[in-house]
XYZ file of C-alpha atoms in Angstrom:
608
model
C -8.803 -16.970 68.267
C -9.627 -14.916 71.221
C -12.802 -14.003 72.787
C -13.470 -10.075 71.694
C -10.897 -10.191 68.798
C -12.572 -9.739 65.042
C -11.086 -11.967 62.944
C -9.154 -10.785 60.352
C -9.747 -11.014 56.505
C -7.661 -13.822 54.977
C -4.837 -12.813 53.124
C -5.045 -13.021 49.039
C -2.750 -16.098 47.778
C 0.568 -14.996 45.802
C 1.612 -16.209 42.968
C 4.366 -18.550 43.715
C 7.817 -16.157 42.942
C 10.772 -17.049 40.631
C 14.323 -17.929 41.546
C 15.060 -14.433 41.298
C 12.640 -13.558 43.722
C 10.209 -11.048 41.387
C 6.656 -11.369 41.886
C 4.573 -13.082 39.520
C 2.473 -9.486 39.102
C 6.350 -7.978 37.602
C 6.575 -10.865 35.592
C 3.613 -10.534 33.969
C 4.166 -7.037 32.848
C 1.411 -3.963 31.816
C -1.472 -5.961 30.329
C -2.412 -4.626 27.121
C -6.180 -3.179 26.331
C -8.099 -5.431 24.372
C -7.422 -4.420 20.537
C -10.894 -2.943 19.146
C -12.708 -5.181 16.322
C -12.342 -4.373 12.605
C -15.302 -2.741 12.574
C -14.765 -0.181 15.338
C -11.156 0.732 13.338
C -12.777 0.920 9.969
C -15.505 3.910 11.742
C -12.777 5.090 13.579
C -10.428 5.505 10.411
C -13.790 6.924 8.194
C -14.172 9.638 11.353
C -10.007 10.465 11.203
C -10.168 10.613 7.197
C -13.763 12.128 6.449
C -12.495 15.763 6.104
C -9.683 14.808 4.164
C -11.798 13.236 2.031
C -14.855 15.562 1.507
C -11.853 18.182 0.850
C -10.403 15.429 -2.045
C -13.756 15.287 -3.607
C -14.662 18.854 -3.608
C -11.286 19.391 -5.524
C -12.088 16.947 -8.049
C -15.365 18.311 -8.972
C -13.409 21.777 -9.203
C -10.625 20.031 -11.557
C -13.986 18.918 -13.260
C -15.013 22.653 -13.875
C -12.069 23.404 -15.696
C -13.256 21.206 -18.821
C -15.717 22.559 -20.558
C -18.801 23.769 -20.961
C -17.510 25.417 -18.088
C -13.932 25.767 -19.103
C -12.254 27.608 -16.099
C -8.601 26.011 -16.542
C -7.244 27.734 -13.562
C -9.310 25.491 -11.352
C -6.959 22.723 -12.277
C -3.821 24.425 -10.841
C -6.068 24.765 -7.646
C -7.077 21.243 -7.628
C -3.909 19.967 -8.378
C -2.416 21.861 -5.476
C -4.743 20.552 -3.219
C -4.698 16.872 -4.214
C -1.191 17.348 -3.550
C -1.429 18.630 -0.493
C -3.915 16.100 0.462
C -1.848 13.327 0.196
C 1.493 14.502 1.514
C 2.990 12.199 4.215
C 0.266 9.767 3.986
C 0.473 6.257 3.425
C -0.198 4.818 0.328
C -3.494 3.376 1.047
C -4.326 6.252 2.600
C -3.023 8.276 -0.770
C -5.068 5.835 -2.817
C -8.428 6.291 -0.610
C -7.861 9.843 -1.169
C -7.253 9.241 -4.964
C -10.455 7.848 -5.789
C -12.306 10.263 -3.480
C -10.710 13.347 -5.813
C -10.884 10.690 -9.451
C -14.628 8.893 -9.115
C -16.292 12.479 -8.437
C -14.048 14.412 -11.305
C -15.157 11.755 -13.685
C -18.565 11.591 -13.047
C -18.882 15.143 -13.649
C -16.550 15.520 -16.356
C -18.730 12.521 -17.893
C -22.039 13.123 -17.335
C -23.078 13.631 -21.099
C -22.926 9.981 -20.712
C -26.244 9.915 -18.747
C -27.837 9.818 -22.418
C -26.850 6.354 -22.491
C -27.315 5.600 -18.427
C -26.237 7.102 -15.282
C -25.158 3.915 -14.130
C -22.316 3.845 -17.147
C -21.412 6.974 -16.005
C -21.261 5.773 -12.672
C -19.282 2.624 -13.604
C -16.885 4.499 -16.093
C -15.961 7.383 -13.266
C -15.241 4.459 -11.492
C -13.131 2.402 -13.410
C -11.211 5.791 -14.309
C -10.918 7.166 -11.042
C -8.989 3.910 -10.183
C -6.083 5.115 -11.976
C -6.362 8.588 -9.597
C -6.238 5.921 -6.666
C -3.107 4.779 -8.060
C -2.070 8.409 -8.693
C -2.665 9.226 -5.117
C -0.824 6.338 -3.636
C 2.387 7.315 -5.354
C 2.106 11.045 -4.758
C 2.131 10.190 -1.027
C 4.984 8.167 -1.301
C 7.388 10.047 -3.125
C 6.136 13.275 -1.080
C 8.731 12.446 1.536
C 11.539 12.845 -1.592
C 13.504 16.364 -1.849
C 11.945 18.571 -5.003
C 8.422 15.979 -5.013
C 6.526 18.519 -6.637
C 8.942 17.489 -9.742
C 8.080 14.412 -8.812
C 4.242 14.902 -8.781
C 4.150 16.346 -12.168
C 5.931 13.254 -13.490
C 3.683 10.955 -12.392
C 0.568 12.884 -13.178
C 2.082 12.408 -17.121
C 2.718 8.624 -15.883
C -0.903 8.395 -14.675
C -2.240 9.855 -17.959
C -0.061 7.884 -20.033
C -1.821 4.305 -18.124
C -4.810 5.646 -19.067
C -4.426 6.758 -22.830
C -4.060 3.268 -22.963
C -5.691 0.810 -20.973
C -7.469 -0.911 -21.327
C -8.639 -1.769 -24.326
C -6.884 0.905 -26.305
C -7.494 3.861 -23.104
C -9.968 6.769 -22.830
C -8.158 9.889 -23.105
C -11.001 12.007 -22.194
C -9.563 14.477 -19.122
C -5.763 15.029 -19.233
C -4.732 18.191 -17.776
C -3.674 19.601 -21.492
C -7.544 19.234 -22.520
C -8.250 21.738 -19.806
C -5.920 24.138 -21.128
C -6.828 24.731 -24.611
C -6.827 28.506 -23.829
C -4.277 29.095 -20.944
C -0.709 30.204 -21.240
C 0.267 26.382 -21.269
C -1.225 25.894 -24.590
C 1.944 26.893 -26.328
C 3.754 24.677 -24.796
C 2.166 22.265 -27.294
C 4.375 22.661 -30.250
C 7.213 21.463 -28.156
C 6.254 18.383 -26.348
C 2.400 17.626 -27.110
C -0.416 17.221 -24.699
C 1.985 15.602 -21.989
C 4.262 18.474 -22.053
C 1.616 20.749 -21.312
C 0.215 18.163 -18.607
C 3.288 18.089 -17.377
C 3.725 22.074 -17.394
C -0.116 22.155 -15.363
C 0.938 19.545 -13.099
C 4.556 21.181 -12.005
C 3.075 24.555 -11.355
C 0.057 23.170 -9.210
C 2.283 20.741 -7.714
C 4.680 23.869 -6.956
C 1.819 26.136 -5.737
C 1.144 23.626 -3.143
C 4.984 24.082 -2.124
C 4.531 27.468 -2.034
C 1.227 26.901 0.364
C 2.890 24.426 2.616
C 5.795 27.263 3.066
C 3.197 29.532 4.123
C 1.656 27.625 6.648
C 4.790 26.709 8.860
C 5.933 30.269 9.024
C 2.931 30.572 11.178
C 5.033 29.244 13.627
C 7.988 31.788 15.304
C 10.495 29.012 15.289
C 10.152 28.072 11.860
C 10.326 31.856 10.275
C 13.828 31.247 9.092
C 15.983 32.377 6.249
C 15.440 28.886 4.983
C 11.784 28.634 5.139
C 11.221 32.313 3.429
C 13.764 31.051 0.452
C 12.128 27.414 0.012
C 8.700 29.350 -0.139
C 9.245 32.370 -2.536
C 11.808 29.972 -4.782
C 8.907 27.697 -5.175
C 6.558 30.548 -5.771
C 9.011 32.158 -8.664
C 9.693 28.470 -9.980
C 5.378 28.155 -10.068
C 5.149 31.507 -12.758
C 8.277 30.619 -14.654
C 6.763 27.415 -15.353
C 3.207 29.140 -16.252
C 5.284 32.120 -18.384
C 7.313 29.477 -20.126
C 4.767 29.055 -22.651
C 4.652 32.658 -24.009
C 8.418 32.337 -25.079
C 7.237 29.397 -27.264
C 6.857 30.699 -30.951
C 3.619 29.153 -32.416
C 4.083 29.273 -36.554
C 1.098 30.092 -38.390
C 2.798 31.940 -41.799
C 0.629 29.456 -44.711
C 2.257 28.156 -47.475
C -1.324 29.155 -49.239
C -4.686 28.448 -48.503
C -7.539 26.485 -49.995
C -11.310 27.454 -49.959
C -13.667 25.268 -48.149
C -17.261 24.601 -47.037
C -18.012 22.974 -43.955
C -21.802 21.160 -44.512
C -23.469 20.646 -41.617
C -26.882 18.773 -42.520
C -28.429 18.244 -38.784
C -30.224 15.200 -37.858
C -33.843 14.460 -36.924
C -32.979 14.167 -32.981
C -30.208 14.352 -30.512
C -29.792 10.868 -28.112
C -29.447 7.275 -29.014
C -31.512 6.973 -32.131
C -30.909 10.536 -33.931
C -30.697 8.801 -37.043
C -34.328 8.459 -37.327
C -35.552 6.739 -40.739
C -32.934 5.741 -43.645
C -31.459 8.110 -45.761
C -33.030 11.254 -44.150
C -29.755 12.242 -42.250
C -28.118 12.159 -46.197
C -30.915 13.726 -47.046
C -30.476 16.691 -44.940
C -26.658 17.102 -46.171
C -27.711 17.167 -49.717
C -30.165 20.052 -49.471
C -27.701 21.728 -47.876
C -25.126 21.032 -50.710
C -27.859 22.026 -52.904
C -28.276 25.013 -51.591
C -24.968 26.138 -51.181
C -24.145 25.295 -54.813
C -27.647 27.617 -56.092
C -25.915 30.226 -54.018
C -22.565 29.913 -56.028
C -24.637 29.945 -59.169
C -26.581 33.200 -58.354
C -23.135 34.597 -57.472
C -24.071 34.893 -53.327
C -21.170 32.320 -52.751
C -17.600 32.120 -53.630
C -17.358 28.564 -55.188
C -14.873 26.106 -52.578
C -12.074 23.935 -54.230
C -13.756 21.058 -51.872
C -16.419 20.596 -49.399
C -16.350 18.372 -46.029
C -19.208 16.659 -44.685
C -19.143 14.977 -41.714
C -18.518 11.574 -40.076
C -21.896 9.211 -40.814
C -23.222 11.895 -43.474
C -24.495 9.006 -45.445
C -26.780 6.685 -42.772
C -26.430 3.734 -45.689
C -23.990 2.287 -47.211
C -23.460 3.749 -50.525
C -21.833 0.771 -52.255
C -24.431 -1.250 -51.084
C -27.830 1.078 -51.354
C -27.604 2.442 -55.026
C -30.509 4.959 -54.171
C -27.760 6.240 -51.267
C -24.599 6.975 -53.981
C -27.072 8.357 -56.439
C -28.204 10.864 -54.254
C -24.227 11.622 -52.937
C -23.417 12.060 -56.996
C -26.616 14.373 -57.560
C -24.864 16.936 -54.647
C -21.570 16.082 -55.589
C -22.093 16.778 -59.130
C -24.133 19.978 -58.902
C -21.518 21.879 -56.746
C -18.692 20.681 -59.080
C -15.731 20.037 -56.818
C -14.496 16.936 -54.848
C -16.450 16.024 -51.433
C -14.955 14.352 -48.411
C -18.293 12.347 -47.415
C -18.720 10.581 -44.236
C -19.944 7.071 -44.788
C -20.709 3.241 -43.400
C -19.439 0.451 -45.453
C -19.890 -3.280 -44.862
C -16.474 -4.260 -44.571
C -15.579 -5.812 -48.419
C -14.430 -9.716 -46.852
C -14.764 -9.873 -43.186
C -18.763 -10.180 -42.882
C -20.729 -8.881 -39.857
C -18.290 -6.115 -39.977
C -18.450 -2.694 -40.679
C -15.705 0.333 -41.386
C -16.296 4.246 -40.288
C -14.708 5.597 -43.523
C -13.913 9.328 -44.850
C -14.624 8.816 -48.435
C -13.384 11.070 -51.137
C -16.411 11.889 -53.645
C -15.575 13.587 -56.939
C -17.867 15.059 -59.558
C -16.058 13.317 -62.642
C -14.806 10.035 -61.135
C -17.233 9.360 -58.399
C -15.977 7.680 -55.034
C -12.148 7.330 -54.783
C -9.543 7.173 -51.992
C -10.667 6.565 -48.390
C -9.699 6.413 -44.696
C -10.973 3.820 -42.516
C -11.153 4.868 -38.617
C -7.969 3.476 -36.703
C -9.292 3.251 -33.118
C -13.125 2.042 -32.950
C -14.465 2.987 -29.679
C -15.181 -0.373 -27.559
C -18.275 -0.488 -26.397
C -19.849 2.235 -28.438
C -18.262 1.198 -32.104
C -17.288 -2.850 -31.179
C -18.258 -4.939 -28.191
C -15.229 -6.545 -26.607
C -16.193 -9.798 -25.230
C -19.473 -9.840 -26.947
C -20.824 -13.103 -26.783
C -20.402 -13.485 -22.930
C -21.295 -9.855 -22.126
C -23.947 -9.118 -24.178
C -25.824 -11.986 -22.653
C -25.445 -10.202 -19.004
C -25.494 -6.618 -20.255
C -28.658 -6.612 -23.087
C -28.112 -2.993 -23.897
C -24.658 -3.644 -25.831
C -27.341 -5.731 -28.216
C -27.740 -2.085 -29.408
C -24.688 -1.912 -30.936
C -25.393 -4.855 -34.008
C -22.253 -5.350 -35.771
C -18.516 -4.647 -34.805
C -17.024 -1.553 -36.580
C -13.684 -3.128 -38.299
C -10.226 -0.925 -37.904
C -8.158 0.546 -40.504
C -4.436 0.036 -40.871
C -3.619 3.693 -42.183
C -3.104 6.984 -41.766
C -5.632 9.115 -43.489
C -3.646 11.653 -45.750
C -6.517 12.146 -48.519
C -5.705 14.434 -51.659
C -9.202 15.956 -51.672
C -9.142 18.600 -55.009
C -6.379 20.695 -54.502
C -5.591 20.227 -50.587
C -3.872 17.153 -49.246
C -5.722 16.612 -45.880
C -5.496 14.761 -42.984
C -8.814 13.057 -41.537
C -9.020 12.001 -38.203
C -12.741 10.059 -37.082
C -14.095 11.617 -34.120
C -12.432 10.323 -30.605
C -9.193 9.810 -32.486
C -8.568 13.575 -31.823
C -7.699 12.520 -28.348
C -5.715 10.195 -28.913
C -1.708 11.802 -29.402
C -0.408 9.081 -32.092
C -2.917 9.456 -34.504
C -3.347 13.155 -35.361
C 0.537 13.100 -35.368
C 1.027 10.266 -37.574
C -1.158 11.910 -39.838
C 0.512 15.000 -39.782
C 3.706 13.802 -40.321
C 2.669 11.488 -43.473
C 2.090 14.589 -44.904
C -1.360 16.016 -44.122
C -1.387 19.704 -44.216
C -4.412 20.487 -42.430
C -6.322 18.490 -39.795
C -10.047 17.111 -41.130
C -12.052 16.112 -37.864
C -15.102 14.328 -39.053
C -17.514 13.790 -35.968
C -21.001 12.782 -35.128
C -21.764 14.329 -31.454
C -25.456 14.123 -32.438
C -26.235 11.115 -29.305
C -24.490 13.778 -26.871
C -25.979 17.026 -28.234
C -26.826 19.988 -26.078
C -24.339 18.223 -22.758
C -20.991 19.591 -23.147
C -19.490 16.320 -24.921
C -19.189 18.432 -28.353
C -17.711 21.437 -26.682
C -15.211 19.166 -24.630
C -14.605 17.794 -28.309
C -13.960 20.711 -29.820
C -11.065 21.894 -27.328
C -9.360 19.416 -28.230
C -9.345 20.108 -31.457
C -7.634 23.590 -30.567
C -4.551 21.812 -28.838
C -3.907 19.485 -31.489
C -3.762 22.525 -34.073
C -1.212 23.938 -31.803
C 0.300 21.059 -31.659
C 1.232 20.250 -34.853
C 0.747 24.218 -36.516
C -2.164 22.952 -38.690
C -5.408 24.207 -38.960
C -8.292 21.327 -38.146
C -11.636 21.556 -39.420
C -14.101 20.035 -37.048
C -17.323 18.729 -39.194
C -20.150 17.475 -37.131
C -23.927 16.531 -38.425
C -25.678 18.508 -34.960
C -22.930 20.533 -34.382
C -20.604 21.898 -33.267
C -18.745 22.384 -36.268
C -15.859 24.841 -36.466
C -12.639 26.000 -38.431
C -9.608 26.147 -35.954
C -6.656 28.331 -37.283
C -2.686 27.215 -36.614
C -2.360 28.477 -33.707
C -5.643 27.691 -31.526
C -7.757 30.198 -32.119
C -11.196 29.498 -33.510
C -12.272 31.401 -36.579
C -16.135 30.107 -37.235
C -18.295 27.972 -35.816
C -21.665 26.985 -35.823
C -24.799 26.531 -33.198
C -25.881 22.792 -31.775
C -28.773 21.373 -33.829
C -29.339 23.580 -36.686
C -28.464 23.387 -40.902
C -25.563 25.537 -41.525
C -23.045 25.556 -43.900
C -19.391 27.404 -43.129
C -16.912 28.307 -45.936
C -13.238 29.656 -45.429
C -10.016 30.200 -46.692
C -8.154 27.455 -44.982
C -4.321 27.961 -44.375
C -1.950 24.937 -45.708
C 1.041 24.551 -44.133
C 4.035 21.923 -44.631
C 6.307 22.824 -41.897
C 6.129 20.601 -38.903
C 6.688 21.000 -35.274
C 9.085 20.039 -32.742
C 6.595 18.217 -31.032
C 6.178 16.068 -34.453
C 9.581 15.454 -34.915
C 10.101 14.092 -31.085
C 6.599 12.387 -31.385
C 5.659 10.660 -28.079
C 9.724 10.573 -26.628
C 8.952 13.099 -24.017
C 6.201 11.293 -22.592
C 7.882 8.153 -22.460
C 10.774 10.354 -20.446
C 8.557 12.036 -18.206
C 6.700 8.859 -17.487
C 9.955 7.056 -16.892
C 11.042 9.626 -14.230
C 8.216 9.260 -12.455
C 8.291 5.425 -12.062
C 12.157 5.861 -11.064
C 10.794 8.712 -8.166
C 8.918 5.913 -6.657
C 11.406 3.272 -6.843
C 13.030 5.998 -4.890
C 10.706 6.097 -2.567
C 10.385 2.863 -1.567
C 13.908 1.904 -1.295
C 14.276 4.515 1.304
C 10.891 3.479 3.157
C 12.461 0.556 3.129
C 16.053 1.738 4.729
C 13.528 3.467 7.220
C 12.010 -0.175 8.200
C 15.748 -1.835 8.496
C 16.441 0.696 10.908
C 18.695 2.143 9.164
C 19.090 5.296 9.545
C 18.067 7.806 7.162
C 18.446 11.934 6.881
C 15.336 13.379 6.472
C 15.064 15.600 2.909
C 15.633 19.429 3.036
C 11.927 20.782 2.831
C 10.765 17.216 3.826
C 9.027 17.788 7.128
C 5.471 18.142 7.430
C 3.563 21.400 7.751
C 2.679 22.655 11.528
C -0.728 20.781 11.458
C -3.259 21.167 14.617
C -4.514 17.924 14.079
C -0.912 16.260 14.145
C 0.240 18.374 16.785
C -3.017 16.799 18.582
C -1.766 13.468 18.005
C 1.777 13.890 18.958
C 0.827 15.313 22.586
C -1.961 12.950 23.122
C 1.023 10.380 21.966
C 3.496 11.681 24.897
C 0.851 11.806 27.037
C -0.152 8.440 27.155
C 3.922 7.413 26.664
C 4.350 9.084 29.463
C 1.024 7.422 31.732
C 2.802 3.954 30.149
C 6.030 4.772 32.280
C 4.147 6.480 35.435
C 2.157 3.182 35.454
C 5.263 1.066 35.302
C 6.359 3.405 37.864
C 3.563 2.809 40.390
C 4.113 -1.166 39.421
C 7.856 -1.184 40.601
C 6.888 0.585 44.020
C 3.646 -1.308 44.994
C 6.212 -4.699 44.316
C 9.162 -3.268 46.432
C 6.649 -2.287 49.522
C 5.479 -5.656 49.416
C 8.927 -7.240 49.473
C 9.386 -4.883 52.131
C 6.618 -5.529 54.258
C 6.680 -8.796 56.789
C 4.940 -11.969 56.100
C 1.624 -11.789 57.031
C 0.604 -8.290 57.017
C -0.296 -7.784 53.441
C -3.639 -6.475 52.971
């Protein structure tokens, strides 16, 4: 080195280059960012989804609100538009996360008269229900990308329902769609198809409203106002109140074949909650003074005598085969008012023991007790324990349920005087199969005997009683409801409620209750179109994912007229922020290819 020259900086080493001559920095290609840790994505994907979700779980409380006590049913058509709208083009994880955001908060409102037993069972419960929303949601967002989903949607909100009518361990019916529209120009729809018609009929036009809304939103955009757009949106719209006025073309039949004069007893108990039966035989007690009194009241002339009189389910808090004191005291009211009783009862079962039966027995002055109806469908965990060695041993409050109620293996068709009813035990209102197979054996009005006493004064009864108003619908029967608290009521043919009483006091209704022997369409194509409409829906996602699947092969695949997603800020966001950094990927691969060919260029040596 010379004096007076400043060394210069050595040169960085190379890679050594291929045959080809490409530097070892081109044959290394873009290095990739380090991928972020689960944790990271899983805050990342709670910050994308957290509107999307509060929005799910505000419309489940609203679907919530149209149940009673509150019992505004157009609430569902809004919630069921937005739960479809929700989960349109998503994934199906990302439809079931939304699922059990809009099921676990419907159900815990919908079911908080269950807070008398625990809030955490209502917590669990809502839960374990709003599961089968989660599953509801993952299919809606995968057969959203079909032509006509909203057809679709309402199909599988009938498939949804008809999972959970039934599993597990016999189902909970409690909040299908129809139960919500007791009242609504759906109800009609009834006498056709059931409950799952008109769930089906709810579902379509909130499914179809949310057409209607998606419409609306992309002719916001210039480009997308359209002949096609304004004729998807407004044929949606028209196909929505069609579906909604369908229901007023039904003809409900009410004409009676004749009637029959009742009285509904309704004795009261000593408390509402978990022990409102309060010392032996006063809940009988209370039933008998009011049979009593009512049959003074005939004597003095006040009362028009009934041809029978209905008290309700557990009228009788012992077993009056067993307790001699409790059948003498059923005889004594029996006897004084003269005409056959339908008396609400617990019997050891006769063989089986440990067991007990929730029976409807008929009572008559002359011959005593006679025929009876045994409940069908006990309710598990409130009526049996499934499982209860092992579970009552890690849950100690199912101890509080002693002995297993047994089922019966019958319809309960009861000639009670001169009327040939049909009794139906409580919950078994909800449930489609029995109220129809009862009908159809030849019941010619509806007996509902029910003991709401544990959920008095928190909407359970009044939820119970709605139902009550489908199923006369349903089948063109009146139903008497008879409860020991309340709420007891007389439902005419076609839905309407003619009396009822107050929560929690001694009352006694009477009535001239219409008997009818016609039956319905709906009872002559019993649960067919459920299994239809549930079968549609399962083929609309084997749909689906055969042509997700095309999409994966490559293959290619047309998108669906009236497929594409709505103009959306947010994915309009993504899509440029998506070119953008496509397009820094190829300016950077850019910049690579020059910085290598200037350094091929330069000589040996003078790199720097």
């Amino acid at each position: 080195m010379a004096d007076g020259q400043e060394a210069a900086p050595a040169a960085p080493r190379r890679a050594p280059d291929d045959e080809s001559g490409a530097p070892a920095e081109a044959r290394k290609g873009p290095t990739a960012p380090p991928r972020p840790g689960r944790m990271r994505r899983l805050l990342a994907l709670g910050r994308r989804e957290a509107p999307r979700t509060a929005l799910a779980a505000l419309a489940g409380v609203a679907l919530a609100l149209a149940f009673p006590p509150t019992g505004l049913w157009p609430l569902s058509l809004v919630a069921v538009a937005a739960f479809s709208l929700l989960t349109r083009g998503r994934s199906a994880r990302q439809g079931a996360w939304l699922g059990l955001a809009f099921g676990w908060p419907f159900f815990i409102v919908l079911l908080k008269w269950l807070h008398v037993v625990g809030w955490d069972v209502v917590v669990g419960l809502a839960f374990l229900q709003g599961l089968f929303l989660a599953l509801l949601g993952a299919v809606l967002a995968v057969t959203s990308r079909l032509p006509v989903w909203p057809l679709w949607g309402a199909c599988l909100w009938v498939c949804e329902e008809f999972l959970r009518d039934r599993l597990p361990f016999g189902g909970f019916p409690w909040g299908r769609l129809a139960f919500a529209n007791t009242g609504s120009p759906f109800t009609p729809l009834a006498a056709l198809g059931g409950a799952p018609l008109v769930t089906f009929a709810v579902a379509l036009t909130g499914t179809l409203l949310a057409a209607t809304a998606l419409m609306a939103w992309r002719l916001r955009a210039e480009a997308a106002r359209t002949a096609r757009t304004y004729g998807t949106g407004l044929a949606a719209l028209l196909a929505a109140a069609a579906v909604m006025a369908a229901g007023y073309a039904v003809p409900v039949p009410t004409k009676a074949a004749d009637n029959v004069r009742i009285a509904v007893v309704q004795g009261n108990v000593q408390q509402p909650g978990m022990d409102f039966l309060g010392r032996p035989m006063k809940i009988l007690n209370n039933h008998v003074k009011a049979t009593l009194d009512l049959a003074e009241r005939v004597k003095q002339g006040k009362e028009q005598k009934p041809d029978l009189v209905i008290w309700p389910e557990n009228a009788s808090d012992l077993d009056p085969f067993k307790w001699p004191e409790a059948g003498d005291r059923i005889d004594k009211a029996v006897k004084a008012i003269g005409v056959p009783v339908l008396v609400g009862a617990l019997v050891d079962h006769p063989t089986k023991k440990g067991y007990v039966e929730n029976q409807g027995i008929v009572w008559d002055p002359k011959k005593g007790a006679g025929a009876t109806y045994t409940k069908q469908h006990p309710v598990p965990f409130g009526e049996y324990v499934p499982f209860r060695d092992q579970l009552s041993k890690v849950i100690t409050r199912l101890q509080r349920v002693p002995r297993d109620f047994y089922p019966g293996d019958h319809t309960g068709v009861l000639q009670t005087g001169p009327a040939r009813l049909g009794d139906v035990i409580c919950f078994e209102v909800a449930y489609d199969e029995i109220p129809r197979d009862t009908v159809n054996d030849g019941a010619r009005a509806l007996v509902v005997q029910t003991n709401n006493a544990t959920y008095g004064n928190t909407g359970q009864p009044e939820q119970q009683l709605v139902m009550s108003k489908l199923r006369a619908v349903e089948h063109g029967r009146a139903v008497v409801t008879a409860a020991p608290s309340g709420i007891s009521a007389v439902v005419a043919p076609d839905g309407t409620i003619q009396q009822r009483t107050e929560e929690f006091t001694q009352d006694v209704i009477t009535s001239d209750l219409p008997l009818r022997d016609e039956i319905t369409l709906a009872d002559r194509v019993g649960a067919a179109p459920e299994w239809v409409i549930a079968i549609v829906g399962v083929l609309s996602c084997a749909a689906a994912w055969i042509l997700g699947r095309r999409r994966r092969d490559g293959r290619p695949a047309q998108p669906a007229p009236g497929t594409q997603d709505a103009p959306n800020p947010q994915n309009a966001g993504k899509k440029q922020v998506a070119g953008e950094q496509e397009q820094t990927r190829g300016t950077g691969q850019t910049r690579t290819t020059t910085r290598q060919q200037e350094r091929q260029a330069r000589p040996e040596g003078h790199e720097q």
